[in-house]
Short mmCIF file of C-alpha atoms in Angstrom, two decimals:
data_model
loop_
_atom_site.label_atom_id
_atom_site.label_comp_id
_atom_site.label_asym_id
_atom_site.label_seq_id
_atom_site.Cartn_x
_atom_site.Cartn_y
_atom_site.Cartn_z
CA UNK A 1 0.00 0.00 0.00
CA UNK A 2 1.48 3.38 -0.99
CA UNK A 3 1.59 6.24 1.58
CA UNK A 4 -1.21 8.21 -0.11
CA UNK A 5 -3.53 5.21 -0.13
CA UNK A 6 -2.83 4.66 3.56
CA UNK A 7 -3.70 8.26 4.33
CA UNK A 8 -6.93 8.05 2.34
CA UNK A 9 -7.85 4.80 4.01
CA UNK A 10 -7.36 6.34 7.42
CA UNK A 11 -9.39 9.35 6.27
CA UNK A 12 -12.28 7.11 5.38
CA UNK A 13 -11.97 5.32 8.72
CA UNK A 14 -12.10 8.57 10.67
CA UNK A 15 -15.02 10.02 8.60
CA UNK A 16 -17.01 6.88 9.17
CA UNK A 17 -16.90 7.71 12.86
CA UNK A 18 -17.79 11.37 12.40
CA UNK A 19 -14.29 12.68 13.25
CA UNK A 20 -12.80 15.72 11.54
CA UNK A 21 -9.13 16.13 10.61
CA UNK A 22 -6.81 18.22 8.41
CA UNK A 23 -4.09 17.30 5.95
CA UNK A 24 -2.04 20.43 6.68
CA UNK A 25 0.61 20.79 9.37
CA UNK A 26 2.13 23.97 10.72
CA UNK A 27 4.89 23.95 8.10
CA UNK A 28 2.61 22.99 5.23
CA UNK A 29 3.38 19.28 5.42
CA UNK A 30 0.58 16.74 5.60
CA UNK A 31 -0.61 16.23 9.16
CA UNK A 32 -1.88 12.75 9.83
CA UNK A 33 -5.46 12.98 11.09
CA UNK A 34 -4.76 11.11 14.33
CA UNK A 35 -3.63 14.43 15.77
CA UNK A 36 -7.15 15.84 15.36
CA UNK A 37 -9.23 12.69 15.61
CA UNK A 38 -10.41 12.01 19.13
CA UNK A 39 -10.80 8.33 18.43
CA UNK A 40 -7.02 8.05 17.97
CA UNK A 41 -6.32 8.01 21.70
CA UNK A 42 -6.17 4.61 23.29
CA UNK A 43 -4.60 2.96 26.32
CA UNK A 44 -1.34 2.16 24.51
CA UNK A 45 -1.20 -1.33 25.90
CA UNK A 46 0.04 -2.82 22.62
CA UNK A 47 2.73 -0.18 21.95
CA UNK A 48 6.24 -0.13 23.47
CA UNK A 49 8.92 2.61 23.42
CA UNK A 50 11.71 4.00 25.61
CA UNK A 51 12.88 7.45 26.60
CA UNK A 52 16.02 8.66 24.87
CA UNK A 53 18.91 10.65 26.37
CA UNK A 54 21.40 12.03 23.88
CA UNK A 55 24.34 14.44 23.91
CA UNK A 56 23.94 17.56 21.81
CA UNK A 57 25.24 16.93 18.30
CA UNK A 58 24.90 13.14 18.53
CA UNK A 59 22.27 10.82 17.05
CA UNK A 60 19.00 9.95 18.81
CA UNK A 61 17.09 6.81 17.81
CA UNK A 62 13.33 6.58 18.43
CA UNK A 63 11.68 3.16 18.30
CA UNK A 64 7.93 2.48 18.20
CA UNK A 65 7.29 -1.27 18.62
CA UNK A 66 4.12 -3.35 18.55
CA UNK A 67 3.81 -6.30 20.91
CA UNK A 68 1.16 -8.20 18.94
CA UNK A 69 1.18 -7.01 15.38
CA UNK A 70 -2.05 -7.09 13.36
CA UNK A 71 -0.75 -5.14 10.36
CA UNK A 72 -2.04 -1.86 11.81
CA UNK A 73 -0.43 1.36 10.66
CA UNK A 74 2.39 2.82 12.87
CA UNK A 75 2.99 6.57 12.93
CA UNK A 76 5.59 8.83 14.66
CA UNK A 77 4.87 12.47 15.54
CA UNK A 78 7.12 15.26 16.87
CA UNK A 79 6.39 17.44 19.95
CA UNK A 80 4.36 19.79 17.73
CA UNK A 81 2.30 16.76 16.70
CA UNK A 82 3.55 16.89 13.13
CA UNK A 83 3.90 13.54 11.45
CA UNK A 84 7.52 12.53 11.07
CA UNK A 85 6.86 9.07 9.56
CA UNK A 86 3.64 7.39 8.51
CA UNK A 87 4.65 3.79 7.95
CA UNK A 88 7.79 4.22 5.78
CA UNK A 89 6.73 7.54 4.33
CA UNK A 90 8.24 10.80 5.70
CA UNK A 91 5.82 13.71 5.26
CA UNK A 92 7.96 16.09 7.38
CA UNK A 93 10.58 17.91 5.33
CA UNK A 94 13.50 17.47 7.76
CA UNK A 95 16.31 15.38 6.31
CA UNK A 96 17.82 14.83 9.78
CA UNK A 97 15.12 12.18 10.34
CA UNK A 98 16.02 8.93 8.63
CA UNK A 99 14.22 5.61 8.57
CA UNK A 100 16.28 2.92 10.26
CA UNK A 101 13.75 0.05 10.21
CA UNK A 102 10.16 -0.41 9.18
CA UNK A 103 7.99 -3.50 9.58
CA UNK A 104 4.53 -4.43 10.82
CA UNK A 105 5.92 -4.61 14.37
CA UNK A 106 8.39 -1.68 14.48
CA UNK A 107 9.03 1.81 13.23
CA UNK A 108 12.56 2.96 14.08
CA UNK A 109 13.76 6.46 13.16
CA UNK A 110 17.09 8.23 13.75
CA UNK A 111 17.57 11.94 14.37
CA UNK A 112 21.06 13.25 13.58
CA UNK A 113 22.79 16.37 14.91
CA UNK A 114 20.45 16.70 17.85
CA UNK A 115 20.02 20.18 19.37
CA UNK A 116 18.22 21.61 22.37
CA UNK A 117 15.25 22.50 20.16
CA UNK A 118 14.71 18.80 19.47
CA UNK A 119 14.03 18.05 23.13
CA UNK A 120 10.49 17.04 24.12
CA UNK A 121 7.82 14.37 23.73
CA UNK A 122 7.54 12.28 20.55
CA UNK A 123 4.36 10.27 19.99
CA UNK A 124 4.01 6.71 18.71
CA UNK A 125 0.52 5.95 17.34
CA UNK A 126 -0.98 2.66 16.25
CA UNK A 127 -4.16 2.70 14.14
CA UNK A 128 -6.13 -0.06 15.78
CA UNK A 129 -9.73 -0.01 16.82
CA UNK A 130 -9.65 1.94 19.02
CA UNK A 131 -6.30 3.64 18.10
CA UNK A 132 -3.42 3.58 20.62
CA UNK A 133 -0.83 6.19 21.52
CA UNK A 134 2.21 6.42 23.81
CA UNK A 135 5.04 8.92 23.98
CA UNK A 136 8.80 8.88 24.38
CA UNK A 137 10.85 11.78 25.76
CA UNK A 138 14.08 12.95 24.19
CA UNK A 139 16.41 14.61 26.70
CA UNK A 140 19.37 16.54 25.30
CA UNK A 141 22.55 16.85 27.36
CA UNK A 142 24.93 19.75 26.79
CA UNK A 143 28.52 19.42 28.05
CA UNK A 144 30.29 22.50 29.43
CA UNK A 145 31.52 24.80 26.68
CA UNK A 146 34.62 25.92 28.57
CA UNK A 147 36.45 24.87 31.73
CA UNK A 148 38.79 27.54 33.08
CA UNK A 149 40.80 27.98 36.29
CA UNK A 150 41.49 31.51 37.46
CA UNK A 151 44.11 31.91 40.19
CA UNK A 152 44.36 34.96 42.44
CA UNK A 153 48.17 35.09 42.33
CA UNK A 154 50.46 33.58 39.76
CA UNK A 155 53.22 33.37 42.41
CA UNK A 156 52.40 32.91 46.10
CA UNK A 157 54.54 33.01 49.25
CA UNK A 158 54.54 30.09 51.68
CA UNK A 159 51.93 30.52 54.39
CA UNK A 160 49.63 32.61 52.21
CA UNK A 161 46.02 31.68 51.46
CA UNK A 162 45.19 32.00 47.79
CA UNK A 163 41.87 31.83 45.94
CA UNK A 164 41.25 29.69 42.87
CA UNK A 165 38.05 29.72 40.78
CA UNK A 166 36.99 27.09 38.25
CA UNK A 167 34.14 27.91 35.84
CA UNK A 168 32.16 25.44 33.70
CA UNK A 169 30.05 27.41 31.22
CA UNK A 170 26.79 26.66 29.39
CA UNK A 171 26.04 23.08 30.38
CA UNK A 172 22.82 21.15 30.74
CA UNK A 173 22.11 19.94 33.36
CA UNK A 174 24.28 21.89 35.83
CA UNK A 175 27.68 20.28 36.28
CA UNK A 176 29.42 19.23 39.48
CA UNK A 177 32.97 20.51 40.02
CA UNK A 178 35.58 18.65 42.08
CA UNK A 179 39.02 19.87 43.19
CA UNK A 180 42.26 17.94 43.56
CA UNK A 181 45.75 18.96 44.71
CA UNK A 182 47.96 16.25 43.31
CA UNK A 183 46.10 13.06 44.30
CA UNK A 184 44.34 14.61 47.29
CA UNK A 185 40.73 15.76 46.87
CA UNK A 186 39.83 19.15 48.30
CA UNK A 187 36.50 20.83 49.02
CA UNK A 188 35.36 23.94 47.19
CA UNK A 189 32.23 26.09 47.26
CA UNK A 190 30.04 26.16 44.13
CA UNK A 191 27.52 28.66 42.75
CA UNK A 192 25.06 27.94 39.91
CA UNK A 193 23.69 30.51 37.45
CA UNK A 194 20.96 29.73 34.93
CA UNK A 195 20.77 31.41 31.54
CA UNK A 196 17.72 30.28 29.57
CA UNK A 197 18.07 26.49 29.47
CA UNK A 198 21.80 26.50 30.25
CA UNK A 199 23.73 26.49 33.51
CA UNK A 200 27.05 28.08 34.44
CA UNK A 201 28.77 26.73 37.55
CA UNK A 202 31.64 28.45 39.38
CA UNK A 203 33.52 26.73 42.21
CA UNK A 204 35.78 28.61 44.60
CA UNK A 205 38.73 27.01 46.43
CA UNK A 206 40.70 28.65 49.25
CA UNK A 207 44.12 27.08 49.63
CA UNK A 208 46.90 27.82 52.13
CA UNK A 209 50.16 27.02 50.37
CA UNK A 210 53.51 25.83 51.68
CA UNK A 211 56.89 25.08 50.13
CA UNK A 212 55.82 21.49 49.51
CA UNK A 213 53.11 22.79 47.14
CA UNK A 214 55.57 24.35 44.71
CA UNK A 215 55.16 22.69 41.31
CA UNK A 216 52.12 20.65 42.43
CA UNK A 217 49.14 20.68 40.01
CA UNK A 218 45.73 21.87 41.18
CA UNK A 219 43.07 20.08 39.13
CA UNK A 220 39.50 21.15 38.39
CA UNK A 221 37.48 18.09 37.32
CA UNK A 222 33.90 18.01 35.98
CA UNK A 223 31.25 15.42 36.78
CA UNK A 224 28.63 15.58 34.01
CA UNK A 225 26.59 12.88 32.22
CA UNK A 226 27.49 14.33 28.82
CA UNK A 227 31.26 14.13 29.19
CA UNK A 228 33.96 11.99 30.80
CA UNK A 229 37.39 12.99 32.10
CA UNK A 230 36.91 16.67 31.41
CA UNK A 231 39.43 18.56 33.52
CA UNK A 232 41.89 21.41 33.55
CA UNK A 233 44.80 22.18 35.84
CA UNK A 234 47.19 24.87 37.00
CA UNK A 235 50.60 24.37 38.57
CA UNK A 236 51.27 26.21 41.82
CA UNK A 237 54.33 28.41 42.09
CA UNK A 238 55.29 28.99 45.70
CA UNK A 239 58.21 31.08 46.97
CA UNK A 240 59.78 30.13 50.30
CA UNK A 241 62.72 31.14 52.47
CA UNK A 242 65.94 29.06 52.49
CA UNK A 243 66.32 25.68 54.10
CA UNK A 244 69.87 25.49 55.53
CA UNK A 245 72.05 22.45 56.32
CA UNK A 246 75.61 22.21 57.72
CA UNK A 247 77.73 19.16 56.97
CA UNK A 248 81.13 18.17 58.38
CA UNK A 249 83.57 17.24 55.62
CA UNK A 250 86.61 16.60 57.84
CA UNK A 251 87.12 14.83 60.13
CA UNK A 252 84.41 12.55 58.81
CA UNK A 253 82.36 11.44 61.84
CA UNK A 254 85.51 11.61 63.94
CA UNK A 255 86.74 13.50 66.96
CA UNK A 256 87.64 17.15 66.61
CA UNK A 257 91.06 17.07 68.34
CA UNK A 258 93.57 19.77 69.07
CA UNK A 259 96.01 20.38 66.25
CA UNK A 260 93.80 18.77 63.60
CA UNK A 261 91.82 20.54 60.87
CA UNK A 262 88.04 21.03 60.66
CA UNK A 263 86.11 21.67 57.45
CA UNK A 264 82.38 22.51 57.34
CA UNK A 265 80.11 23.06 54.31
CA UNK A 266 76.86 24.99 54.31
CA UNK A 267 74.10 24.22 51.79
CA UNK A 268 70.90 26.23 51.33
CA UNK A 269 67.86 25.69 49.12
CA UNK A 270 65.02 28.13 48.61
CA UNK A 271 62.85 29.85 46.02
CA UNK A 272 64.28 32.07 44.77
CA UNK A 273 67.70 30.50 45.28
CA UNK A 274 69.53 32.17 48.21
CA UNK A 275 71.97 34.83 47.10
CA UNK A 276 73.41 35.81 50.49
CA UNK A 277 75.19 33.21 52.63
CA UNK A 278 77.54 33.93 55.55
CA UNK A 279 79.26 32.28 58.54
CA UNK A 280 79.40 33.72 62.03
CA UNK A 281 80.24 32.63 65.57
CA UNK A 282 77.34 32.85 67.99
CA UNK A 283 77.96 35.11 71.02
CA UNK A 284 81.65 35.60 70.17
CA UNK A 285 84.04 36.90 67.54
CA UNK A 286 85.16 34.63 64.73
CA UNK A 287 88.74 33.43 65.42
CA UNK A 288 91.39 35.07 63.26
CA UNK A 289 92.72 31.77 61.94
CA UNK A 290 89.32 30.65 60.63
CA UNK A 291 89.12 30.74 56.84
CA UNK A 292 85.68 31.26 55.23
CA UNK A 293 85.42 30.65 51.50
CA UNK A 294 81.90 30.96 50.17
CA UNK A 295 79.87 28.19 51.78
CA UNK A 296 82.92 26.50 53.36
CA UNK A 297 84.50 27.12 56.77
CA UNK A 298 88.02 25.82 57.49
CA UNK A 299 90.04 25.72 60.72
CA UNK A 300 93.44 24.26 59.91
CA UNK A 301 94.73 23.91 63.48
CA UNK A 302 92.10 23.37 66.14
CA UNK A 303 92.59 24.49 69.72
CA UNK A 304 90.25 24.73 72.67
CA UNK A 305 89.75 28.45 72.20
CA UNK A 306 87.79 27.51 69.06
CA UNK A 307 85.04 25.91 71.14
CA UNK A 308 81.64 27.44 70.47
CA UNK A 309 78.67 27.54 68.11
CA UNK A 310 79.22 28.36 64.44
CA UNK A 311 76.20 29.49 62.44
CA UNK A 312 75.52 29.54 58.70
CA UNK A 313 72.90 32.07 57.63
CA UNK A 314 71.23 32.23 54.20
CA UNK A 315 68.61 34.66 52.90
CA UNK A 316 66.53 35.39 49.82
CA UNK A 317 63.66 37.69 48.89
CA UNK A 318 61.27 35.79 51.17
CA UNK A 319 63.27 35.62 54.39
CA UNK A 320 66.29 34.35 56.34
CA UNK A 321 67.14 30.94 57.86
CA UNK A 322 70.15 29.43 59.63
CA UNK A 323 71.73 26.21 60.87
CA UNK A 324 74.21 25.84 63.78
CA UNK A 325 77.25 23.64 64.42
CA UNK A 326 78.49 23.23 68.02
CA UNK A 327 82.25 22.67 68.14
CA UNK A 328 84.02 21.01 71.08
CA UNK A 329 87.77 20.44 70.71
CA UNK A 330 89.15 17.34 72.48
CA UNK A 331 92.66 16.63 73.77
CA UNK A 332 95.04 14.88 71.42
CA UNK A 333 94.91 11.83 73.71
CA UNK A 334 91.14 11.51 73.43
CA UNK A 335 90.10 8.18 71.93
CA UNK A 336 86.40 8.06 72.68
CA UNK A 337 84.03 9.65 70.23
CA UNK A 338 81.47 12.09 71.60
CA UNK A 339 78.01 10.72 72.27
CA UNK A 340 76.39 13.52 70.25
CA UNK A 341 77.77 15.13 67.10
CA UNK A 342 78.27 18.86 66.82
CA UNK A 343 75.32 19.58 64.47
CA UNK A 344 72.36 21.46 65.82
CA UNK A 345 69.82 22.22 63.12
CA UNK A 346 67.36 24.80 64.35
CA UNK A 347 64.28 24.56 62.09
CA UNK A 348 62.35 27.71 61.27
CA UNK A 349 59.11 25.74 61.09
CA UNK A 350 57.78 22.24 61.63
CA UNK A 351 58.00 21.57 57.89
CA UNK A 352 61.80 21.84 58.00
CA UNK A 353 62.14 18.74 60.18
CA UNK A 354 63.12 16.24 57.53
CA UNK A 355 65.51 13.40 56.92
CA UNK A 356 68.57 15.60 57.63
CA UNK A 357 67.62 16.03 61.27
CA UNK A 358 66.80 12.37 61.60
CA UNK A 359 70.17 11.35 60.15
CA UNK A 360 71.98 13.59 62.66
CA UNK A 361 70.01 11.99 65.49
CA UNK A 362 70.86 8.50 64.27
CA UNK A 363 74.52 9.49 64.02
CA UNK A 364 74.38 10.72 67.62
CA UNK A 365 72.82 7.46 68.77
CA UNK A 366 75.50 5.42 66.99
CA UNK A 367 78.20 7.64 68.58
CA UNK A 368 76.64 7.08 71.99
CA UNK A 369 76.69 3.31 71.48
CA UNK A 370 80.33 3.41 70.42
CA UNK A 371 81.17 5.57 73.46
CA UNK A 372 79.54 3.06 75.80
CA UNK A 373 81.56 0.21 74.23
CA UNK A 374 84.83 2.10 74.59
CA UNK A 375 84.02 3.01 78.19
CA UNK A 376 83.43 -0.63 79.08
CA UNK A 377 86.73 -1.70 77.48
CA UNK A 378 88.58 1.12 79.25
CA UNK A 379 87.10 0.12 82.59
CA UNK A 380 88.17 -3.51 82.19
CA UNK A 381 91.71 -2.46 81.25
CA UNK A 382 91.91 -0.15 84.28
CA UNK A 383 90.84 -2.95 86.67
CA UNK A 384 93.46 -5.33 85.21
CA UNK A 385 96.23 -2.72 85.52
CA UNK A 386 95.25 -1.94 89.10
CA UNK A 387 95.28 -5.65 90.04
CA UNK A 388 98.75 -6.06 88.55
CA UNK A 389 100.10 -3.07 90.49
CA UNK A 390 98.71 -4.44 93.74
CA UNK A 391 100.34 -7.81 93.05
CA UNK A 392 103.73 -6.21 92.36
CA UNK A 393 103.58 -4.26 95.63
CA UNK A 394 102.80 -7.40 97.64
CA UNK A 395 105.62 -9.38 95.99
CA UNK A 396 108.08 -6.53 96.63
CA UNK A 397 107.31 -6.41 100.31
CA UNK A 398 107.61 -10.18 100.58
CA UNK A 399 111.08 -10.34 99.03
CA UNK A 400 112.29 -7.36 101.06
CA UNK A 401 111.57 -9.20 104.31
CA UNK A 402 113.86 -12.14 103.36
CA UNK A 403 117.19 -10.36 102.70
CA UNK A 404 119.63 -8.16 104.91
CA UNK A 405 123.08 -7.91 106.65
CA UNK A 406 124.15 -10.06 109.67
CA UNK A 407 126.38 -8.58 112.49
CA UNK A 408 128.24 -10.35 115.44
CA UNK A 409 130.11 -9.16 118.58
CA UNK A 410 133.10 -11.48 118.18
CA UNK A 411 135.54 -8.89 116.90
CA UNK A 412 134.36 -6.03 118.94
CA UNK A 413 137.40 -4.27 120.56
CA UNK A 414 140.02 -6.13 118.48
CA UNK A 415 140.83 -3.24 116.22
CA UNK A 416 143.53 -1.84 118.66
CA UNK A 417 145.35 -5.18 119.37
CA UNK A 418 149.06 -5.54 118.43
CA UNK A 419 148.68 -9.08 117.14
CA UNK A 420 146.07 -11.71 116.57
CA UNK A 421 146.43 -13.40 119.92
CA UNK A 422 146.07 -10.14 121.76
CA UNK A 423 142.96 -9.31 119.60
CA UNK A 424 141.35 -12.59 120.59
CA UNK A 425 142.15 -12.06 124.25
CA UNK A 426 140.99 -8.45 124.20
CA UNK A 427 137.86 -9.18 122.22
CA UNK A 428 134.77 -8.20 124.11
CA UNK A 429 133.62 -11.14 126.07
CA UNK A 430 136.77 -13.17 125.20
CA UNK A 431 136.57 -16.92 125.41
CA UNK A 432 134.28 -16.71 128.33
CA UNK A 433 131.63 -14.86 126.44
CA UNK A 434 131.70 -17.10 123.40
CA UNK A 435 128.55 -18.84 124.47
CA UNK A 436 126.74 -15.54 124.78
CA UNK A 437 127.16 -14.67 121.12
CA UNK A 438 123.98 -13.36 119.61
CA UNK A 439 122.90 -12.79 116.08
CA UNK A 440 120.59 -9.98 115.02
CA UNK A 441 118.49 -9.88 111.97
CA UNK A 442 117.79 -6.50 110.63
#
């Protein structure tokens, strides 16, 4: 059956029931009489369709299906109730509508390059007795036209709070904006403005920046059903005052003894890079024999008058920072390492406590352990030496008691005798006192 015959047949059907209709639509195209014929409205129980959601500019497909086909005529009308397709005939002069499939059980039509003006209800009609009608709704989604981040300051100083604004323009429905700093999600405050059928959303983020934020991306991400992974980002530029470290080049983790050299190096990092760096001695004058060359400090011949705290200061356009080194000069005979090294890093803020401070602490702990070991060994040696000295003293006294000179009284008075016989006779005690001889041990 050709389209014209179908229209005439329907005309006859409607006239037979006393219903009036017109062949003219609003744009001059034939309007199928079901739009004007009251008998064309039924319960729609035999017709099936689905709502359609489409992104602006894409293709929408409308399907009118019949559950139990009886060769009745299927028709599709637009929101203005103009006939788009009557069976496989297209009365409406809009080439964007194309027939995808036509049969006794389905009329499927595509609409290309969808725009906001195409949104609304589309009617599926089935010419049964009585006629049936249902509608499907086309919803058009519009992704944001632009996504822009505006930042209050191109360059911020650590500790400042800056304002960032992200704007998603002309979307439908209104979009949801999310903020991220690196991989961490932040919370912003959004405002929605409506212009006609479009929405513009602006989200504000207040962010307090630190030196760790320098070079970190701030991301504005959009949640919208019409688009995926739409985002834009800005990299933070943060200026911060120097971070100063003092390292001991020589002696390397050793004792600072009299007569030996000491070499220290000062390093400083900041944004902008520090341009002024100097050494000074805290609460005292710098010794005359100390040589300062740029970031290095050298004492070629240590003595105890060098004891004190040496400070390295560095500054840039943001501010000034310093690090201290406490020097204690040991005797040349010192063999035990100090329990704590001479570094004392004084942080300007909590953020400056990093691995450098931890490494100094670990070095101090290791030095303390080594000092305890050396002290134990020294104590054992001292006890052994003391025991040996006591033993030598005891042995000396013992041997001294068992040696000496013996004296007798036999020859006493014999020195003046003229001969030997006279000496014997004149000897004190003589023969008669021979039994009274005594020996003395001294």
